[in-house]
mmCIF file of C-alpha atoms in Angstrom:
data_model
loop_
_atom_site.group_PDB
_atom_site.id
_atom_site.type_symbol
_atom_site.label_atom_id
_atom_site.label_comp_id
_atom_site.label_asym_id
_atom_site.label_seq_id
_atom_site.Cartn_x
_atom_site.Cartn_y
_atom_site.Cartn_z
ATOM 1 C CA MET A 1 30.560 251.834 367.990
ATOM 2 C CA LYS A 2 34.213 250.893 368.681
ATOM 3 C CA ALA A 3 37.083 253.329 368.450
ATOM 4 C CA ASN A 4 39.410 252.803 365.558
ATOM 5 C CA TYR A 5 42.833 254.388 366.158
ATOM 6 C CA LYS A 6 44.482 252.692 363.176
ATOM 7 C CA ASN A 7 47.977 251.259 363.181
ATOM 8 C CA TRP A 8 51.073 253.433 363.478
ATOM 9 C CA PHE A 9 52.665 251.111 360.931
ATOM 10 C CA PRO A 10 50.036 251.255 358.081
ATOM 11 C CA LEU A 11 48.928 248.046 356.433
ATOM 12 C CA TRP A 12 49.392 249.493 352.945
ATOM 13 C CA MET A 13 53.172 249.625 353.621
ATOM 14 C CA VAL A 14 53.152 245.935 354.742
ATOM 15 C CA LEU A 15 51.339 245.007 351.506
ATOM 16 C CA ALA A 16 53.557 247.166 349.443
ATOM 17 C CA ILE A 17 56.753 245.547 350.764
ATOM 18 C CA GLY A 18 55.151 242.131 350.402
ATOM 19 C CA GLY A 19 54.232 242.909 346.902
ATOM 20 C CA GLY A 20 57.679 244.097 345.973
ATOM 21 C CA PHE A 21 59.038 240.832 347.503
ATOM 22 C CA LEU A 22 56.736 238.664 345.315
ATOM 23 C CA VAL A 23 57.723 240.597 342.203
ATOM 24 C CA ALA A 24 61.493 240.230 342.948
ATOM 25 C CA LEU A 25 61.029 236.519 343.717
ATOM 26 C CA SER A 26 59.024 235.952 340.509
ATOM 27 C CA LEU A 27 61.807 237.695 338.422
ATOM 28 C CA TYR A 28 64.413 235.503 340.233
ATOM 29 C CA TYR A 29 62.629 232.450 339.060
ATOM 30 C CA VAL A 30 61.875 233.708 335.506
ATOM 31 C CA PHE A 31 65.414 234.924 334.722
ATOM 32 C CA GLY A 32 67.521 232.859 337.192
ATOM 33 C CA ILE A 33 65.968 229.473 337.888
ATOM 34 C CA TRP A 34 64.179 229.043 334.591
ATOM 35 C CA GLY A 35 66.396 231.158 332.422
ATOM 36 C CA LEU A 36 63.514 232.568 330.314
ATOM 37 C CA PHE A 37 64.538 235.122 327.726
ATOM 38 C CA VAL A 38 68.170 235.380 328.909
ATOM 39 C CA SER A 39 71.225 233.151 329.040
ATOM 40 C CA GLY A 40 74.956 233.288 329.830
ATOM 41 C CA PHE A 41 76.498 236.271 331.687
ATOM 42 C CA THR A 42 73.137 238.148 331.740
ATOM 43 C CA ARG A 43 71.348 235.265 333.329
ATOM 44 C CA THR A 44 74.040 235.047 336.007
ATOM 45 C CA VAL A 45 73.873 238.713 336.740
ATOM 46 C CA LEU A 46 69.992 238.719 337.012
ATOM 47 C CA THR A 47 70.045 235.645 339.223
ATOM 48 C CA TYR A 48 72.328 237.427 341.707
ATOM 49 C CA VAL A 49 70.494 240.709 341.458
ATOM 50 C CA PHE A 50 66.957 239.317 341.956
ATOM 51 C CA GLY A 51 68.143 236.686 344.520
ATOM 52 C CA ILE A 52 69.718 239.309 346.753
ATOM 53 C CA LEU A 53 66.774 241.684 346.225
ATOM 54 C CA SER A 54 64.294 238.902 347.057
ATOM 55 C CA LEU A 55 66.309 238.140 350.372
ATOM 56 C CA VAL A 56 66.385 241.813 351.274
ATOM 57 C CA LEU A 57 62.740 242.289 350.765
ATOM 58 C CA LEU A 58 61.852 239.071 352.593
ATOM 59 C CA ILE A 59 63.779 240.481 355.627
ATOM 60 C CA ALA A 60 61.783 243.768 355.171
ATOM 61 C CA VAL A 61 58.459 241.834 354.994
ATOM 62 C CA ILE A 62 59.219 240.051 358.198
ATOM 63 C CA TRP A 63 60.208 243.245 359.929
ATOM 64 C CA ALA A 64 57.157 245.104 358.641
ATOM 65 C CA PHE A 65 54.707 242.329 359.788
ATOM 66 C CA TYR A 66 56.440 242.316 363.137
ATOM 67 C CA ALA A 67 56.006 246.104 363.466
ATOM 68 C CA TYR A 68 52.533 246.052 362.308
ATOM 69 C CA ARG A 69 51.585 243.293 364.922
ATOM 70 C CA ALA A 70 53.375 245.151 367.698
ATOM 71 C CA PHE A 71 51.641 248.441 367.139
ATOM 72 C CA SER A 72 48.159 246.884 366.528
ATOM 73 C CA TYR A 73 45.518 247.810 369.089
ATOM 74 C CA GLU A 74 43.952 244.326 368.334
ATOM 75 C CA GLY A 75 47.101 242.193 368.778
ATOM 76 C CA GLY A 76 48.574 240.812 371.926
ATOM 77 C CA ARG A 77 51.462 243.252 372.340
ATOM 78 C CA LYS A 78 49.471 246.493 371.862
ATOM 79 C CA MET A 79 52.581 248.742 372.182
ATOM 80 C CA SER A 80 50.695 251.737 370.843
ATOM 81 C CA LYS A 81 48.136 251.492 373.660
ATOM 82 C CA GLN A 82 50.776 251.003 376.233
ATOM 83 C CA ILE A 83 52.605 254.123 375.082
ATOM 84 C CA ILE A 84 49.364 256.248 374.857
ATOM 85 C CA ASP A 85 48.258 255.098 378.371
ATOM 86 C CA GLY A 86 51.750 255.728 379.761
ATOM 87 C CA VAL A 87 52.216 259.182 378.352
ATOM 88 C CA SER A 88 48.657 260.361 379.317
ATOM 89 C CA ASP A 89 49.346 259.380 382.938
ATOM 90 C CA TYR A 90 51.703 262.382 382.957
ATOM 91 C CA VAL A 91 48.981 264.871 381.837
ATOM 92 C CA HIS A 92 46.971 266.508 384.726
ATOM 93 C CA LEU A 93 44.397 269.299 384.267
ATOM 94 C CA PRO A 94 42.900 271.461 386.994
ATOM 95 C CA ALA A 95 39.127 271.930 387.147
ATOM 96 C CA GLY A 96 38.004 273.765 384.095
ATOM 97 C CA GLY A 97 41.597 273.487 382.655
ATOM 98 C CA LYS A 98 42.640 273.145 379.009
ATOM 99 C CA GLY A 99 45.120 270.779 377.530
ATOM 100 C CA LEU A 100 46.710 270.643 373.926
ATOM 101 C CA ASP A 101 47.794 267.462 372.097
ATOM 102 C CA VAL A 102 50.045 268.456 369.169
ATOM 103 C CA GLY A 103 49.842 265.977 366.206
ATOM 104 C CA CYS A 104 46.837 264.050 367.456
ATOM 105 C CA GLY A 105 46.593 261.685 364.525
ATOM 106 C CA SER A 106 43.644 259.498 365.191
ATOM 107 C CA GLY A 107 42.887 261.131 368.518
ATOM 108 C CA ALA A 108 44.301 258.498 370.775
ATOM 109 C CA LEU A 109 46.422 260.503 373.162
ATOM 110 C CA THR A 110 43.918 263.399 373.130
ATOM 111 C CA ILE A 111 41.083 261.100 374.182
ATOM 112 C CA ALA A 112 43.265 259.190 376.747
ATOM 113 C CA CYS A 113 44.032 262.448 378.456
ATOM 114 C CA ALA A 114 40.433 263.649 378.290
ATOM 115 C CA ARG A 115 39.184 260.433 379.824
ATOM 116 C CA LYS A 116 41.712 260.749 382.642
ATOM 117 C CA ASN A 117 40.880 264.336 383.235
ATOM 118 C CA PRO A 118 37.167 264.685 383.121
ATOM 119 C CA GLN A 119 37.276 267.903 384.931
ATOM 120 C CA GLY A 120 39.111 269.520 382.010
ATOM 121 C CA PHE A 121 38.950 269.870 378.212
ATOM 122 C CA MET A 122 41.464 268.576 375.647
ATOM 123 C CA PHE A 123 42.215 270.039 372.204
ATOM 124 C CA GLY A 124 43.764 267.902 369.573
ATOM 125 C CA ILE A 125 45.443 269.410 366.405
ATOM 126 C CA ASP A 126 47.087 267.821 363.362
ATOM 127 C CA LYS A 127 47.947 268.660 359.706
ATOM 128 C CA TRP A 128 46.558 265.196 358.726
ATOM 129 C CA GLY A 129 48.832 265.175 355.725
ATOM 130 C CA LYS A 130 49.350 262.704 352.798
ATOM 131 C CA GLU A 131 51.774 260.358 354.769
ATOM 132 C CA TYR A 132 48.895 259.500 357.123
ATOM 133 C CA HIS A 133 45.939 260.102 354.815
ATOM 134 C CA SER A 134 43.675 257.681 356.682
ATOM 135 C CA TYR A 135 43.857 260.008 359.739
ATOM 136 C CA ASN A 136 41.570 262.954 359.814
ATOM 137 C CA LYS A 137 39.308 265.109 362.018
ATOM 138 C CA GLU A 138 36.236 262.949 361.428
ATOM 139 C CA LEU A 139 38.077 259.894 362.546
ATOM 140 C CA CYS A 140 39.138 261.662 365.752
ATOM 141 C CA GLU A 141 35.632 262.852 366.482
ATOM 142 C CA ASN A 142 34.231 259.344 365.922
ATOM 143 C CA ASN A 143 36.766 257.871 368.268
ATOM 144 C CA ALA A 144 36.100 260.433 370.867
ATOM 145 C CA SER A 145 32.343 259.624 370.591
ATOM 146 C CA ALA A 146 32.899 255.918 370.831
ATOM 147 C CA GLU A 147 35.065 256.311 373.993
ATOM 148 C CA GLY A 148 32.595 258.814 375.456
ATOM 149 C CA ALA A 149 35.213 261.518 375.644
ATOM 150 C CA TYR A 150 32.983 264.485 374.940
ATOM 151 C CA ASN A 151 35.449 266.938 376.571
ATOM 152 C CA THR A 152 37.516 267.031 373.313
ATOM 153 C CA GLU A 153 37.767 269.165 370.318
ATOM 154 C CA PHE A 154 39.863 268.505 367.109
ATOM 155 C CA SER A 155 40.969 270.957 364.413
ATOM 156 C CA SER A 156 43.738 271.408 361.893
ATOM 157 C CA GLY A 157 46.863 272.887 363.148
ATOM 158 C CA ASP A 158 50.595 273.277 362.559
ATOM 159 C CA ALA A 159 53.199 272.302 365.267
ATOM 160 C CA VAL A 160 55.683 274.791 363.729
ATOM 161 C CA ASN A 161 53.424 277.711 364.340
ATOM 162 C CA LEU A 162 50.615 277.140 366.913
ATOM 163 C CA ASP A 163 47.637 279.249 366.436
ATOM 164 C CA PHE A 164 47.300 279.964 370.127
ATOM 165 C CA PRO A 165 48.326 282.859 372.381
ATOM 166 C CA ASP A 166 51.177 282.496 374.936
ATOM 167 C CA GLU A 167 50.330 280.679 378.168
ATOM 168 C CA TYR A 168 46.950 279.465 376.898
ATOM 169 C CA PHE A 169 46.913 275.806 378.097
ATOM 170 C CA ASP A 170 47.308 274.038 381.471
ATOM 171 C CA ALA A 171 48.915 271.078 379.926
ATOM 172 C CA VAL A 172 50.583 270.308 376.546
ATOM 173 C CA THR A 173 51.556 266.870 375.148
ATOM 174 C CA SER A 174 52.566 265.133 372.043
ATOM 175 C CA ASN A 175 53.634 261.667 370.914
ATOM 176 C CA TYR A 176 55.965 260.676 368.204
ATOM 177 C CA VAL A 177 55.376 263.823 366.094
ATOM 178 C CA TYR A 178 58.408 266.123 366.013
ATOM 179 C CA HIS A 179 60.848 263.551 364.576
ATOM 180 C CA ASN A 180 58.625 263.437 361.388
ATOM 181 C CA ILE A 181 58.850 267.302 360.889
ATOM 182 C CA HIS A 182 61.864 267.970 358.773
ATOM 183 C CA SER A 183 63.804 271.151 357.986
ATOM 184 C CA VAL A 184 62.960 272.632 361.298
ATOM 185 C CA ASP A 185 65.145 272.731 364.513
ATOM 186 C CA LYS A 186 63.601 270.203 366.943
ATOM 187 C CA GLN A 187 64.326 272.237 370.042
ATOM 188 C CA ASP A 188 62.612 275.254 368.376
ATOM 189 C CA LEU A 189 59.622 272.897 367.985
ATOM 190 C CA LEU A 190 59.616 272.049 371.584
ATOM 191 C CA LEU A 191 59.916 275.655 372.581
ATOM 192 C CA GLU A 192 56.947 276.577 370.338
ATOM 193 C CA THR A 193 54.802 273.886 372.102
ATOM 194 C CA LEU A 194 56.002 275.198 375.518
ATOM 195 C CA ARG A 195 55.156 278.712 374.565
ATOM 196 C CA VAL A 196 51.458 278.070 374.884
ATOM 197 C CA LEU A 197 51.849 276.483 378.372
ATOM 198 C CA LYS A 198 50.539 278.467 381.401
ATOM 199 C CA LYS A 199 52.741 279.083 384.397
ATOM 200 C CA GLY A 200 52.260 276.002 386.578
ATOM 201 C CA GLY A 201 51.201 273.877 383.728
ATOM 202 C CA CYS A 202 52.647 270.485 382.954
ATOM 203 C CA PHE A 203 54.049 269.017 379.714
ATOM 204 C CA ALA A 204 54.671 265.444 378.551
ATOM 205 C CA ILE A 205 56.347 265.132 375.098
ATOM 206 C CA HIS A 206 57.279 261.672 373.775
ATOM 207 C CA ASP A 207 59.502 261.318 370.803
ATOM 208 C CA ILE A 208 62.602 259.612 369.270
ATOM 209 C CA MET A 209 65.058 262.172 370.712
ATOM 210 C CA GLY A 210 68.075 261.212 368.726
ATOM 211 C CA ARG A 211 70.809 263.213 367.153
ATOM 212 C CA ALA A 212 68.438 265.452 365.337
ATOM 213 C CA PHE A 213 67.123 266.834 368.629
ATOM 214 C CA GLY A 214 70.677 267.921 369.760
ATOM 215 C CA ASP A 215 71.839 267.768 373.286
ATOM 216 C CA MET A 216 68.558 267.178 375.217
ATOM 217 C CA GLU A 217 70.270 267.074 378.640
ATOM 218 C CA GLU A 218 71.485 270.615 377.951
ATOM 219 C CA PHE A 219 67.996 271.607 376.650
ATOM 220 C CA ALA A 220 66.412 270.255 379.823
ATOM 221 C CA GLN A 221 68.897 272.207 381.946
ATOM 222 C CA LYS A 222 68.069 275.468 380.038
ATOM 223 C CA LEU A 223 64.473 274.907 380.850
ATOM 224 C CA ARG A 224 65.346 274.465 384.541
ATOM 225 C CA ASP A 225 67.488 277.600 384.468
ATOM 226 C CA SER A 226 64.589 279.595 382.869
ATOM 227 C CA GLY A 227 62.279 278.757 385.713
ATOM 228 C CA TYR A 228 60.630 275.374 384.740
ATOM 229 C CA GLU A 229 60.240 272.854 387.557
ATOM 230 C CA ASP A 230 60.842 269.162 387.776
ATOM 231 C CA VAL A 231 62.076 268.819 384.250
ATOM 232 C CA GLN A 232 62.899 265.152 383.470
ATOM 233 C CA LEU A 233 64.168 263.210 380.471
ATOM 234 C CA ILE A 234 62.782 259.712 380.899
ATOM 235 C CA LYS A 235 64.028 256.864 378.649
ATOM 236 C CA THR A 236 61.088 254.832 377.580
ATOM 237 C CA ASP A 237 63.010 252.378 375.284
ATOM 238 C CA GLU A 238 64.728 250.608 378.156
ATOM 239 C CA GLY A 239 61.756 248.693 379.595
ATOM 240 C CA MET A 240 59.201 251.430 380.278
ATOM 241 C CA PHE A 241 57.130 251.218 377.216
ATOM 242 C CA MET A 242 59.315 248.799 375.192
ATOM 243 C CA ASN A 243 62.375 246.691 375.867
ATOM 244 C CA PRO A 244 65.712 247.603 374.149
ATOM 245 C CA LYS A 245 65.325 244.779 371.554
ATOM 246 C CA GLU A 246 61.907 245.973 370.384
ATOM 247 C CA ALA A 247 63.137 249.595 370.224
ATOM 248 C CA ARG A 248 66.058 248.471 368.031
ATOM 249 C CA ILE A 249 63.948 246.297 365.783
ATOM 250 C CA ILE A 250 61.108 248.771 365.235
ATOM 251 C CA THR A 251 63.522 251.690 365.031
ATOM 252 C CA LEU A 252 62.315 253.417 368.152
ATOM 253 C CA LYS A 253 65.717 253.456 369.832
ATOM 254 C CA GLY A 254 66.066 256.768 371.538
ATOM 255 C CA SER A 255 62.548 257.154 372.556
ATOM 256 C CA THR A 256 62.364 259.629 375.484
ATOM 257 C CA LEU A 257 59.698 261.332 377.477
ATOM 258 C CA LEU A 258 60.297 264.965 378.300
ATOM 259 C CA PHE A 259 58.180 265.751 381.280
ATOM 260 C CA GLY A 260 57.938 268.682 383.733
ATOM 261 C CA ARG A 261 56.100 271.802 384.929
ATOM 262 C CA LYS A 262 56.409 275.434 383.945
#
């Protein structure tokens, strides 16, 4: 059995945009080129409307297909795999230690961390909501079994209120999760994740840390001032995981890894 980590840019979205383009193009031909059912000023307006809409959707289709191919685990670029492998390199567990992956999705990062830390155990939690309905606990468990990562456990959980006591884990990690959680202060989310980290434990949190996250340099300094060690903000959209052009096209500009030790 082979692991199936899905694609961060779902195929249904590519097909939906493609379908919208075909509908708009068809209406452009029906009302604009062929002039069926309409004439005069109405035909002119519909020609422009559906012509422009078709062009916009064509650009969107090209973008969506590019993103889908870039993130695919089966394609040549495999950006998702590069990011997962890169983030998991920062996660280190002591013998018998426990790690937490917040927003585990299909289990990719949880499993990567578990495989690199066979001496420890990784927990993956996720809400597995409607937006990513193809991701679920069973998929994570099947992927872990396929990868031989038996030092893993997956369960439902909420990043806003983690159901774990303070200083429970030796490492915490997350990848592209917090920017998708709305109506909650992003720095409060980070602090909630760090709350469950043991003294001496490490953290590696990767996300699009744009304006919504506030001043992250100031946040990192607050962590240092409160006793955290070796806190780093590492730009990953400037050649580390992707080049600036890719980050701009696939809307990952601002991707940053927050790494350190408590």
